[in-house]
Short mmCIF file of C-alpha atoms in Angstrom, two decimals:
data_model
loop_
_atom_site.label_atom_id
_atom_site.label_comp_id
_atom_site.label_asym_id
_atom_site.label_seq_id
_atom_site.Cartn_x
_atom_site.Cartn_y
_atom_site.Cartn_z
CA MET A 1 -11.04 20.99 2.13
CA LEU A 2 -8.64 18.63 4.30
CA ALA A 3 -10.13 15.96 5.03
CA GLU A 4 -10.78 16.23 0.40
CA MET A 5 -7.33 16.34 0.35
CA GLU A 6 -6.99 13.50 2.78
CA ALA A 7 -9.47 11.26 0.73
CA ALA A 8 -7.44 12.20 -2.76
CA LYS A 9 -4.34 11.21 -1.55
CA LEU A 10 -5.92 7.76 -0.30
CA GLU A 11 -7.26 7.38 -4.01
CA ALA A 12 -4.19 7.74 -5.20
CA ALA A 13 -2.18 5.09 -2.91
CA ALA A 14 -5.19 2.54 -3.17
CA PRO A 15 -2.70 0.90 -6.17
CA LEU A 16 -0.32 0.67 -3.58
CA CYS A 17 -1.75 0.24 -0.26
CA GLY A 18 -4.72 -2.47 -1.10
CA GLN A 19 -8.10 -1.92 -1.86
CA ARG A 20 -8.89 -3.46 1.50
CA ARG A 21 -6.28 -1.54 4.13
CA TRP A 22 -7.35 1.56 1.44
CA ARG A 23 -11.29 0.74 2.32
CA GLN A 24 -10.61 0.74 5.82
CA GLN A 25 -8.44 3.70 6.51
CA LEU A 26 -10.44 6.16 4.10
CA GLY A 27 -13.03 7.07 6.29
CA ARG A 28 -10.14 7.92 9.28
CA MET A 29 -8.49 10.60 9.47
CA TYR A 30 -4.84 10.94 9.84
CA THR A 31 -3.27 13.42 12.32
CA SER A 32 0.47 15.09 10.81
CA ARG A 33 2.13 12.48 12.83
CA GLN A 34 0.61 9.95 11.71
CA LEU A 35 1.11 10.60 8.05
CA MET A 36 5.08 11.41 8.80
CA ASP A 37 5.16 7.62 10.43
CA GLU A 38 3.97 6.20 7.27
CA CYS A 39 6.05 7.61 5.09
CA LYS A 40 8.69 6.89 6.70
CA THR A 41 7.57 3.11 6.63
CA PHE A 42 7.43 3.62 2.77
CA PHE A 43 10.99 5.09 2.76
CA PHE A 44 12.68 2.15 5.01
CA THR A 45 10.82 -0.35 2.97
CA GLY A 46 11.69 0.98 -0.41
CA HIS A 47 15.08 1.30 0.82
CA GLU A 48 16.86 -1.28 3.36
CA THR A 49 14.41 -3.98 3.81
CA THR A 50 14.06 -4.44 -0.72
CA TRP A 51 17.62 -4.39 -1.42
CA LEU A 52 18.21 -7.72 1.62
CA LEU A 53 15.18 -9.39 0.77
CA LEU A 54 16.49 -8.57 -3.50
CA THR A 55 20.17 -9.63 -2.22
CA TRP A 56 19.30 -13.33 -0.98
CA THR A 57 16.56 -13.86 -3.60
CA PHE A 58 19.67 -13.02 -5.99
CA MET A 59 21.93 -14.81 -3.76
CA LEU A 60 19.37 -18.10 -4.07
CA LEU A 61 18.27 -17.77 -7.39
CA ALA A 62 22.06 -18.14 -8.48
CA SER A 63 22.05 -21.15 -6.06
CA ASN A 64 19.22 -23.04 -7.18
CA PRO A 65 19.79 -23.04 -11.28
CA THR A 66 16.17 -24.37 -11.65
CA TRP A 67 14.48 -21.75 -10.12
CA GLN A 68 16.36 -18.73 -12.19
CA HIS A 69 15.45 -20.82 -15.33
CA ARG A 70 11.88 -21.16 -14.58
CA ALA A 71 11.44 -17.39 -13.08
CA ARG A 72 13.16 -16.10 -16.25
CA GLN A 73 11.00 -17.98 -19.08
CA GLU A 74 7.60 -16.42 -16.36
CA ALA A 75 10.03 -12.74 -16.84
CA LEU A 76 9.72 -12.95 -20.11
CA LEU A 77 6.45 -13.98 -21.43
CA PHE A 78 5.35 -11.12 -19.44
CA LEU A 79 7.48 -8.51 -20.92
CA HIS A 80 6.26 -9.81 -23.65
CA GLN A 81 2.78 -9.55 -23.12
CA HIS A 82 2.69 -6.47 -21.14
CA GLY A 83 6.36 -4.10 -22.02
CA ASP A 84 8.28 -3.05 -19.81
CA MET A 85 5.17 -0.65 -17.62
CA PRO A 86 2.91 -2.84 -16.37
CA ASP A 87 0.51 -2.76 -13.24
CA PHE A 88 0.64 -3.67 -9.64
CA ASP A 89 -2.30 -6.22 -11.46
CA MET A 90 -0.74 -7.33 -13.78
CA LEU A 91 2.68 -7.47 -11.33
CA SER A 92 0.01 -9.63 -9.42
CA ARG A 93 0.13 -12.65 -11.76
CA LEU A 94 3.54 -13.54 -11.55
CA LYS A 95 2.88 -16.76 -10.36
CA VAL A 96 7.02 -18.29 -9.98
CA LEU A 97 7.90 -14.91 -8.95
CA GLY A 98 5.52 -14.78 -5.82
CA MET A 99 5.99 -17.95 -4.68
CA ILE A 100 9.90 -17.76 -4.93
CA LEU A 101 9.73 -14.08 -3.11
CA LEU A 102 7.43 -15.27 -0.46
CA GLU A 103 9.89 -18.59 0.41
CA SER A 104 13.21 -16.40 0.68
CA LEU A 105 11.27 -14.37 2.91
CA ARG A 106 10.72 -16.78 4.87
CA LEU A 107 14.80 -18.06 4.80
CA TYR A 108 16.12 -14.86 4.79
CA THR A 109 13.72 -13.04 7.20
CA PRO A 110 14.54 -9.26 6.76
CA ALA A 111 12.53 -7.84 9.59
CA THR A 112 14.40 -10.75 11.99
CA LEU A 113 11.97 -9.75 15.68
CA LEU A 114 8.39 -7.72 15.75
CA ALA A 115 7.53 -5.26 18.51
CA ARG A 116 4.04 -4.86 19.91
CA GLU A 117 3.21 -3.45 23.21
CA ALA A 118 -0.34 -4.71 25.29
CA PHE A 119 -1.99 -1.94 25.87
CA SER A 120 -4.65 -3.79 28.31
CA SER A 121 -3.80 -6.96 30.66
CA ILE A 122 -4.09 -9.90 28.66
CA LYS A 123 -3.76 -13.48 29.17
CA VAL A 124 -2.82 -16.20 25.94
CA GLY A 125 -3.37 -19.14 27.44
CA ASP A 126 -1.45 -19.81 31.75
CA LEU A 127 0.69 -16.44 30.34
CA GLU A 128 -0.42 -13.32 31.69
CA ILE A 129 0.66 -10.35 30.12
CA PRO A 130 0.36 -6.81 32.06
CA LYS A 131 -0.84 -3.67 30.88
CA GLY A 132 2.59 -1.59 28.62
CA LEU A 133 4.57 -4.69 28.50
CA SER A 134 6.66 -4.75 25.35
CA VAL A 135 6.56 -8.71 23.77
CA TRP A 136 9.44 -9.36 21.08
CA VAL A 137 8.15 -11.76 18.66
CA PRO A 138 11.20 -14.42 16.84
CA VAL A 139 10.08 -13.90 13.62
CA LEU A 140 13.04 -15.39 12.11
CA ALA A 141 12.71 -17.67 13.76
CA ILE A 142 9.03 -19.32 13.85
CA HIS A 143 10.06 -19.13 9.69
CA HIS A 144 12.56 -22.09 11.27
CA ASP A 145 10.63 -23.75 13.09
CA LYS A 146 10.06 -27.59 11.94
CA THR A 147 7.12 -28.01 13.52
CA ILE A 148 5.18 -25.23 11.76
CA TRP A 149 7.07 -25.80 8.39
CA GLY A 150 8.32 -29.23 8.10
CA GLU A 151 11.53 -30.92 8.17
CA ASP A 152 12.42 -29.48 5.47
CA ALA A 153 11.72 -25.91 6.62
CA ASP A 154 15.32 -24.71 6.57
CA GLU A 155 15.98 -25.74 2.56
CA PHE A 156 14.60 -23.19 -0.62
CA LYS A 157 11.74 -24.56 -1.68
CA PRO A 158 9.08 -22.21 -3.15
CA GLU A 159 6.96 -24.57 -4.59
CA ARG A 160 5.66 -24.83 -1.01
CA PHE A 161 3.47 -21.44 -1.80
CA SER A 162 2.15 -22.67 -5.01
CA GLU A 163 -1.64 -22.25 -3.48
CA GLY A 164 -0.90 -19.56 -1.12
CA VAL A 165 0.82 -18.97 2.25
CA ALA A 166 -2.72 -20.09 4.07
CA LYS A 167 -1.55 -23.74 3.04
CA ALA A 168 2.67 -23.32 2.98
CA CYS A 169 2.01 -24.27 6.60
CA LYS A 170 -0.02 -25.80 9.53
CA ASN A 171 -0.22 -22.14 10.36
CA GLN A 172 -0.62 -19.69 8.42
CA MET A 173 0.11 -16.78 10.91
CA ALA A 174 3.21 -18.50 11.13
CA PHE A 175 4.78 -16.35 7.99
CA MET A 176 5.13 -13.06 9.29
CA PRO A 177 7.53 -10.80 7.52
CA PHE A 178 5.57 -8.10 7.08
CA SER A 179 3.82 -8.88 10.64
CA PHE A 180 -0.09 -9.97 9.87
CA GLY A 181 -2.96 -8.60 10.71
CA PRO A 182 -4.24 -4.91 10.87
CA ARG A 183 -0.94 -3.17 11.24
CA ASN A 184 0.75 -5.18 8.79
CA CYS A 185 3.52 -3.56 7.11
CA VAL A 186 2.05 -0.38 5.14
CA GLY A 187 4.43 -1.04 2.40
CA GLN A 188 4.76 -4.87 2.31
CA ASN A 189 2.30 -4.95 -1.51
CA PHE A 190 4.83 -1.22 -2.94
CA ALA A 191 7.85 -3.85 -1.54
CA MET A 192 6.51 -6.66 -3.63
CA MET A 193 5.78 -4.89 -6.66
CA GLU A 194 9.02 -3.42 -6.70
CA ALA A 195 11.25 -6.29 -6.10
CA LYS A 196 9.00 -7.68 -8.80
CA ILE A 197 10.11 -5.12 -11.13
CA VAL A 198 14.12 -5.03 -10.48
CA LEU A 199 13.51 -9.27 -11.11
CA CYS A 200 11.96 -9.22 -14.16
CA MET A 201 13.86 -6.43 -15.84
CA LEU A 202 17.31 -8.63 -13.96
CA LEU A 203 15.71 -12.12 -14.95
CA SER A 204 14.86 -11.02 -19.05
CA GLN A 205 18.98 -9.18 -19.41
CA PHE A 206 20.99 -11.83 -17.32
CA THR A 207 22.11 -14.57 -16.09
CA PHE A 208 23.35 -15.49 -12.61
CA HIS A 209 25.76 -17.02 -11.09
CA LEU A 210 27.44 -17.01 -7.53
CA SER A 211 30.66 -16.59 -6.91
CA PRO A 212 33.50 -18.60 -6.05
CA SER A 213 34.79 -16.14 -3.30
CA TYR A 214 30.82 -16.31 -1.41
CA ARG A 215 30.79 -16.49 2.65
CA HIS A 216 27.52 -17.52 3.39
CA ALA A 217 27.49 -15.59 6.30
CA PRO A 218 24.33 -14.26 7.28
CA ILE A 219 24.23 -11.51 10.53
CA CYS A 220 21.71 -9.87 12.47
CA ILE A 221 22.31 -6.01 12.99
CA LEU A 222 17.96 -4.68 12.87
CA THR A 223 18.29 -6.71 9.68
CA LEU A 224 19.70 -9.88 8.67
CA GLN A 225 22.53 -8.69 6.03
CA PRO A 226 25.23 -11.07 4.37
CA LYS A 227 28.02 -10.29 6.93
CA HIS A 228 30.67 -11.12 3.22
CA GLY A 229 27.69 -9.35 1.01
CA VAL A 230 26.85 -11.61 -1.99
CA PRO A 231 29.39 -11.63 -4.79
CA ILE A 232 27.19 -12.37 -7.92
CA ILE A 233 28.07 -13.41 -11.29
CA LEU A 234 26.23 -11.55 -14.10
CA ARG A 235 26.37 -12.60 -17.64
CA HIS A 236 24.48 -11.67 -20.66
CA PHE A 237 21.41 -13.72 -21.04
CA ARG A 238 21.09 -15.34 -24.88
CA PRO A 239 17.46 -16.64 -25.60
#
């Protein structure tokens, strides 16, 4: 009975978690602790990191009217074709919004550090990593590394993701806003879906402009936050 319940839950979660991850998890039983941990991840992803992603994205769009216009045109066409109730597959076709969100995640990665623990002693190049050692990955620094992303690494250029993450830089593993590999963030697809829906709704109704009072001061307090907020002036969009 418990196995059937778990399979049913995973079946229902397939659109959110992604088909590959869903198939991996379907044959594996979760403990109560693991289920609670995954739920906590979803709650965390659905709140702080997602609102930070949207906050920085609004700032970038308000600062780059050309990309804001392109995103709005895509959102208007999308809503005209699919209405107000898009599903995951429909949202995945929003290429311009996807590029903008990926570039926002690169420039202003909400989770700036990743922690991992070595379960066994290993050697990486000349570096010895003993069992039990905690390894912290400086994600934000990697996302701004000019040897990986080029001399324009600090610039807002969504077009670098026009052919996906794999061709955006010299090493696709250098892009890890949701971590990388089989232990990446379980809420990754949910967060991107949520962000696209919010952007579609707001872009179709408003134009965004940075307030003259805006002071650019990113600060890391566990997550990367705007120290003084991001005051945005909204104006009703008139086609």
